[in-house]
PDB file of C-alpha atoms in Angstrom:
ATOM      1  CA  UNK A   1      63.090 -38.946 137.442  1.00  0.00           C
ATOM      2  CA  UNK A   2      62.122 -40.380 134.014  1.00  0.00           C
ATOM      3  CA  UNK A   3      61.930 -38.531 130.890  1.00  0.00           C
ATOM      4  CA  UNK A   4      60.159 -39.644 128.153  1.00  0.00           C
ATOM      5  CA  UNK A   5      60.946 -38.104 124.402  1.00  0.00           C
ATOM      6  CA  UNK A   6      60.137 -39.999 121.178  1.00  0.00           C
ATOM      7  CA  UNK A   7      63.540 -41.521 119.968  1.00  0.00           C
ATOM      8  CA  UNK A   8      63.153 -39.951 116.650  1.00  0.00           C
ATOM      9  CA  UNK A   9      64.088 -37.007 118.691  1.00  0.00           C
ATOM     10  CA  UNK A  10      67.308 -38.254 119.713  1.00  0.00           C
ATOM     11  CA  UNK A  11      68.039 -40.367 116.357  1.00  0.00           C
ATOM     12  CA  UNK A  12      66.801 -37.061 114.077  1.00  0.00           C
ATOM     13  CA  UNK A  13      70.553 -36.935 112.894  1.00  0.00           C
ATOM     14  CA  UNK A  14      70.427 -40.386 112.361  1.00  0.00           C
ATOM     15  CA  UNK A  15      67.580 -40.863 110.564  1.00  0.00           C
ATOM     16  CA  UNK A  16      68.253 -37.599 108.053  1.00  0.00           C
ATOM     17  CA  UNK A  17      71.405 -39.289 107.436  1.00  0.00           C
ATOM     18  CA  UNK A  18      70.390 -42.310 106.632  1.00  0.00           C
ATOM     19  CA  UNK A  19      67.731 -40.801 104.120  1.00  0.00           C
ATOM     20  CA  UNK A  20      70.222 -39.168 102.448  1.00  0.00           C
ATOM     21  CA  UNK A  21      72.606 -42.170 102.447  1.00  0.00           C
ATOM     22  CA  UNK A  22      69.611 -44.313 100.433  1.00  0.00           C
ATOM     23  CA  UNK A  23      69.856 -41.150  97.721  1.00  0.00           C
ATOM     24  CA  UNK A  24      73.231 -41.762  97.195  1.00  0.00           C
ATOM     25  CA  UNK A  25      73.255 -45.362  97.021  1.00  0.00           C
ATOM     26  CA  UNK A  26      70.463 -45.336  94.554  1.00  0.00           C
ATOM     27  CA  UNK A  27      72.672 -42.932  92.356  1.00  0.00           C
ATOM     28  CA  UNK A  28      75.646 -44.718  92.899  1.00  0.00           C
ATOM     29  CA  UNK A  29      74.191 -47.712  92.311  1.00  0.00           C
ATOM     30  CA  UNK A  30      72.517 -46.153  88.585  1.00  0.00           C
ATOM     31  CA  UNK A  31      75.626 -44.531  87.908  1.00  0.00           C
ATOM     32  CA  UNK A  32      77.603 -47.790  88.658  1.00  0.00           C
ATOM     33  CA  UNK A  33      75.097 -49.672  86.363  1.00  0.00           C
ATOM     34  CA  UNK A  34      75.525 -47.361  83.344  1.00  0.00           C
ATOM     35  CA  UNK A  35      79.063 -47.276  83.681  1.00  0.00           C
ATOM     36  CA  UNK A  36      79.726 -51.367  84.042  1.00  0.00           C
ATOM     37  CA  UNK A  37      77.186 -51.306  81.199  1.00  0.00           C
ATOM     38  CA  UNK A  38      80.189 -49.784  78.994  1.00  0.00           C
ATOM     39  CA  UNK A  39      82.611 -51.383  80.096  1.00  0.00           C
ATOM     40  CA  UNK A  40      84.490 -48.159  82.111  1.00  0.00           C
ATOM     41  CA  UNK A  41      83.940 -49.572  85.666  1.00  0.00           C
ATOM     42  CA  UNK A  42      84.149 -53.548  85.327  1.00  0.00           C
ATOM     43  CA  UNK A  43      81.457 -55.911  85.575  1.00  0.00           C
ATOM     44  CA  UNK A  44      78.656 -54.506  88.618  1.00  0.00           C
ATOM     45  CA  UNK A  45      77.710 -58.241  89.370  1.00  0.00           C
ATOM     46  CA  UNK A  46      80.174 -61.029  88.843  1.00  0.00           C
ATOM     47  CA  UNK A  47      78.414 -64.497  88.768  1.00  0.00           C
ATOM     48  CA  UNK A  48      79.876 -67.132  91.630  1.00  0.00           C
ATOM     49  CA  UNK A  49      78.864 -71.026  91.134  1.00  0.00           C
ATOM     50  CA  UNK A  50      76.162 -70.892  94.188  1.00  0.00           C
ATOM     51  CA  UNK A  51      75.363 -66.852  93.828  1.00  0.00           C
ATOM     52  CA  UNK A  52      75.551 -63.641  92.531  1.00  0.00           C
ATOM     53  CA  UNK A  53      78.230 -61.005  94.243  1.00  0.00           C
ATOM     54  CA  UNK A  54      78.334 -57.277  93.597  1.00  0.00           C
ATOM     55  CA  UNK A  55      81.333 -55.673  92.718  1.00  0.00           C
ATOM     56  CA  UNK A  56      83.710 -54.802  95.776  1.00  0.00           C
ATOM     57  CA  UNK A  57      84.201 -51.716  93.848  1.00  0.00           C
ATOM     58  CA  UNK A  58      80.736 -50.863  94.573  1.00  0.00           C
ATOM     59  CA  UNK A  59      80.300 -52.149  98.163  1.00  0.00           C
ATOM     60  CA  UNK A  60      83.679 -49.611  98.951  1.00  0.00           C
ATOM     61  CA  UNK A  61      81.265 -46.790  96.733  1.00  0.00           C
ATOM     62  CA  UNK A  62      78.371 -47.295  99.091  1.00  0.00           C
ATOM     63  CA  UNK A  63      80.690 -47.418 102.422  1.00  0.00           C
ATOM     64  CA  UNK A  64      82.548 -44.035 101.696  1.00  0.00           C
ATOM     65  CA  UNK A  65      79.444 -42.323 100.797  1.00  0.00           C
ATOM     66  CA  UNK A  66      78.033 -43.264 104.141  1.00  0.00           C
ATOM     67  CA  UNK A  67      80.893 -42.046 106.331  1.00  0.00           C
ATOM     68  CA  UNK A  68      80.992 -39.115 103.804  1.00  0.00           C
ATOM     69  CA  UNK A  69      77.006 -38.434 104.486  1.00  0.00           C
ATOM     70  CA  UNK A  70      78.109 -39.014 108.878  1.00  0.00           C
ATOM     71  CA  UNK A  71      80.909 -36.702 108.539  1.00  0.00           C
ATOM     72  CA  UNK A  72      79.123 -33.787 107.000  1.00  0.00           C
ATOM     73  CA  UNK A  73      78.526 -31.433 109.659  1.00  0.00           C
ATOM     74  CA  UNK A  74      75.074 -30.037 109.758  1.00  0.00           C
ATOM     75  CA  UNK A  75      72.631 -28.236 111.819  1.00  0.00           C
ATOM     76  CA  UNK A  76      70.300 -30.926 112.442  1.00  0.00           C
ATOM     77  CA  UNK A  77      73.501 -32.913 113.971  1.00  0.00           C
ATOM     78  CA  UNK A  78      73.723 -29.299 116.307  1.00  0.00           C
ATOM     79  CA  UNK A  79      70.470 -30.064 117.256  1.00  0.00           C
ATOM     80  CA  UNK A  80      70.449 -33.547 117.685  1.00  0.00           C
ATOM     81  CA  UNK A  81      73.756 -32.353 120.145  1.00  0.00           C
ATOM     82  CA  UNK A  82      71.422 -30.528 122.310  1.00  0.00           C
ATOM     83  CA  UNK A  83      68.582 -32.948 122.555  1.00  0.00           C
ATOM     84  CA  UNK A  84      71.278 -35.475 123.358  1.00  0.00           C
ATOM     85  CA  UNK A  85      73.205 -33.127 126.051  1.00  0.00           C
ATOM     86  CA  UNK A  86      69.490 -32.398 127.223  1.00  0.00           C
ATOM     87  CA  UNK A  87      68.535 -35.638 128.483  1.00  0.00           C
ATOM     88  CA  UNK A  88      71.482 -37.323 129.476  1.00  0.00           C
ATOM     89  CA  UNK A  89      71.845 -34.208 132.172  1.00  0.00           C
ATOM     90  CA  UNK A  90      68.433 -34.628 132.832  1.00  0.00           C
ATOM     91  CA  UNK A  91      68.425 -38.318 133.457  1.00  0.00           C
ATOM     92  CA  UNK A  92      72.040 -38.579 135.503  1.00  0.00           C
ATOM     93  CA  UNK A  93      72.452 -35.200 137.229  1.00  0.00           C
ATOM     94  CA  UNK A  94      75.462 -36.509 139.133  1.00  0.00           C
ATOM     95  CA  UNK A  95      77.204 -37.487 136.201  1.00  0.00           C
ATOM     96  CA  UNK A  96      75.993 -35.610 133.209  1.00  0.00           C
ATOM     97  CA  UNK A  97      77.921 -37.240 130.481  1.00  0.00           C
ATOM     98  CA  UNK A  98      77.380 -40.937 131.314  1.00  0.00           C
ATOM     99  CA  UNK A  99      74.491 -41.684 129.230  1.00  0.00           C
ATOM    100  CA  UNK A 100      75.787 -39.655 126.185  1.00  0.00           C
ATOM    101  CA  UNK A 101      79.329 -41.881 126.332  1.00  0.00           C
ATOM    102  CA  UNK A 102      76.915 -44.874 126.733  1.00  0.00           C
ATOM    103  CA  UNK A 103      75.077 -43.731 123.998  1.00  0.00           C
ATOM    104  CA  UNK A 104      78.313 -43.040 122.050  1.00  0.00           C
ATOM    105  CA  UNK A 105      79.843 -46.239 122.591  1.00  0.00           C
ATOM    106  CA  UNK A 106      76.765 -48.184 121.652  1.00  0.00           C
ATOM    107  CA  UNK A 107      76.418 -46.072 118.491  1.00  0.00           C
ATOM    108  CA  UNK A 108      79.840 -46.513 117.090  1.00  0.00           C
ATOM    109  CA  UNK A 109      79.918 -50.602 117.698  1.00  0.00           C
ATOM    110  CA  UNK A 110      76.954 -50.409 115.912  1.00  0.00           C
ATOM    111  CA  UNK A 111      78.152 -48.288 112.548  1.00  0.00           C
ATOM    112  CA  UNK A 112      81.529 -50.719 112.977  1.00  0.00           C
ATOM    113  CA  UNK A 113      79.399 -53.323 112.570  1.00  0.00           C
ATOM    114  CA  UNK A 114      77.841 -52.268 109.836  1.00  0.00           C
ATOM    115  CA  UNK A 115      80.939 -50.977 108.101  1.00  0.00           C
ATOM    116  CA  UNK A 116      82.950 -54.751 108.196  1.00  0.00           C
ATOM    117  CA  UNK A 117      79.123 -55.946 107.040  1.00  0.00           C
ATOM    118  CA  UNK A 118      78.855 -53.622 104.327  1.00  0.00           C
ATOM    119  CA  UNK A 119      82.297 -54.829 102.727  1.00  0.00           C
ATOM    120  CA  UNK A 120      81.057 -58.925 103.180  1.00  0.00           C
ATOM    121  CA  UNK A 121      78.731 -60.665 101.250  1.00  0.00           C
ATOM    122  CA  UNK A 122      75.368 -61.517 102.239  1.00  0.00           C
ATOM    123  CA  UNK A 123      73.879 -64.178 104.097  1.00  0.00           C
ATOM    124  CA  UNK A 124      72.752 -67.190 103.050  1.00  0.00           C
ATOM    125  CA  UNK A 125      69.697 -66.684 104.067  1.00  0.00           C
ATOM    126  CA  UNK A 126      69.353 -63.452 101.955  1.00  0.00           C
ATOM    127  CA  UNK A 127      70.554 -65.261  98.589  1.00  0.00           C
ATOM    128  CA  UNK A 128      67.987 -67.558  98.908  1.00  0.00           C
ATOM    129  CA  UNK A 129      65.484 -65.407  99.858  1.00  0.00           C
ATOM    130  CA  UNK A 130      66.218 -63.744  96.595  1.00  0.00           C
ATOM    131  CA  UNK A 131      67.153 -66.699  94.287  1.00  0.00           C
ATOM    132  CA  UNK A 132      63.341 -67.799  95.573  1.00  0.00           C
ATOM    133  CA  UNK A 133      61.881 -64.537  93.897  1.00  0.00           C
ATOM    134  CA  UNK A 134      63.588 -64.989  90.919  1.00  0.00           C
ATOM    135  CA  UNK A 135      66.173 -61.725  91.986  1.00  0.00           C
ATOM    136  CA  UNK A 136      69.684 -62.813  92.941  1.00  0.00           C
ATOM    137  CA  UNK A 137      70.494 -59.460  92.348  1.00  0.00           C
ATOM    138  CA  UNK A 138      68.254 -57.727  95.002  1.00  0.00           C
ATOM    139  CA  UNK A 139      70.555 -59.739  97.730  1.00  0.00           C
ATOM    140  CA  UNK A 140      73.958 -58.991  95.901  1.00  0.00           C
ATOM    141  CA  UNK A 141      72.758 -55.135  95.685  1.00  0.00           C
ATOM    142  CA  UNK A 142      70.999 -54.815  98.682  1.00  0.00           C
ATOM    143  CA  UNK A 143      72.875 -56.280 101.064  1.00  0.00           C
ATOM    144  CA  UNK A 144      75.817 -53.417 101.074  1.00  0.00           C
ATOM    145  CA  UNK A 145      73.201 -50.474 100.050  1.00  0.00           C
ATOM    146  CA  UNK A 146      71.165 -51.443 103.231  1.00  0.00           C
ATOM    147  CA  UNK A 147      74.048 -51.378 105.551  1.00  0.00           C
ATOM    148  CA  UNK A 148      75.601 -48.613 104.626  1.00  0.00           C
ATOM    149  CA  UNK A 149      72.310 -46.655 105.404  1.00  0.00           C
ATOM    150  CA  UNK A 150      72.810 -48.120 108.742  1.00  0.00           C
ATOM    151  CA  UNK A 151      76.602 -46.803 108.952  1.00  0.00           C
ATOM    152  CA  UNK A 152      75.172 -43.317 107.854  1.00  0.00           C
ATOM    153  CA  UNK A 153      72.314 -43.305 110.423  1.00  0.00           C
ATOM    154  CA  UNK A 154      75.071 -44.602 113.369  1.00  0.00           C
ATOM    155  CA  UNK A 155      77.716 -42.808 112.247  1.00  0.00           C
ATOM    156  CA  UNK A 156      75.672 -39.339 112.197  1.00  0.00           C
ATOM    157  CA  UNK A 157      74.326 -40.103 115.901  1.00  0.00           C
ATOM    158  CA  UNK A 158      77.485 -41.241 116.886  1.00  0.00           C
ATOM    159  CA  UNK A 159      78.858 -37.748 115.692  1.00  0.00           C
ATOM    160  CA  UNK A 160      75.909 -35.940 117.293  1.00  0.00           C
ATOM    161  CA  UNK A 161      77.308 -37.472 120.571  1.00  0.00           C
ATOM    162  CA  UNK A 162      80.480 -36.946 120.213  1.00  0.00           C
ATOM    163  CA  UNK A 163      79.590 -32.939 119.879  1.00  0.00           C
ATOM    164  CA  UNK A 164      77.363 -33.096 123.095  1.00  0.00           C
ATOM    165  CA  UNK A 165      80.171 -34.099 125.099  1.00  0.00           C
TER     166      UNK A 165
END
């Protein structure tokens, strides 16, 4: 028997998550500015030979306010629960829980992934991408904004999983 739902419906945790998670990296990431800006936080951006970084301060900013956003216990997480429950008993009868700790597992490598990457610098590729617009700060900015949206968005299905169990 296959079911077929759109994967927005499983992810809904996810992706409500992750929109709130680029909300609070945009603030934190003004907020940062203005305070670097007088001297109370350090410099945001400190200037390498070959590239821009951000400030690790920041990059550990953006990565608690993720797991902070997939922590936060809300209904839609209840809900994406359900939907999850809901189709991994409808798709493996016999063992009802299988695809959820598949889906679990899968999840959380994924949000541990993007947790070390949020904390690294960029790739090369990325820099140069940016250094080629004229922006080496988009790179050095977006680089741990971007996965910590991803860490959010994870994290929250992960959690949503973890509750349909």
């Amino acid at each position: 028997m296959t079911m077929r739902v759109p994967t927005l419906w499983l992810f809904h945790a996810g992706v409500v998550a992750a929109l709130q998670q680029f909300a609070m990296v945009v603030l934190a990431v003004l907020g940062f500015a203005l305070l670097s800006r007088y001297d109370l936080t350090g410099p945001m951006l400190v200037d390498r030979a070959d590239h821009v970084d951000v400030s690790p301060l920041l990059s550990w900013a953006c990565l608690l306010l993720a797991m902070n956003v997939a922590l936060t216990s809300r209904r839609v997480m209840a809900r994406t629960a359900a939907r999850i429950r809901h189709i991994s008993h409808g798709m493996n009868p016999a063992a009802p829980n299988a695809v959820t700790r598949e889906l679990l597992v899968r999840v959380w490598l994924a949000a541990i992934a993007m947790a070390v990457l949020t904390l690294v610098a960029p790739p090369h590729i990325a820099v140069a991408a940016a250094d080629l617009l004229g922006w080496p700060v988009i790179a050095a900015v977006g680089w741990p904004a971007l996965m910590s949206i991803g860490v959010a968005g994870f994290g929250a299905v992960g959690f949503a999983a973890r509750q349909a169990l």
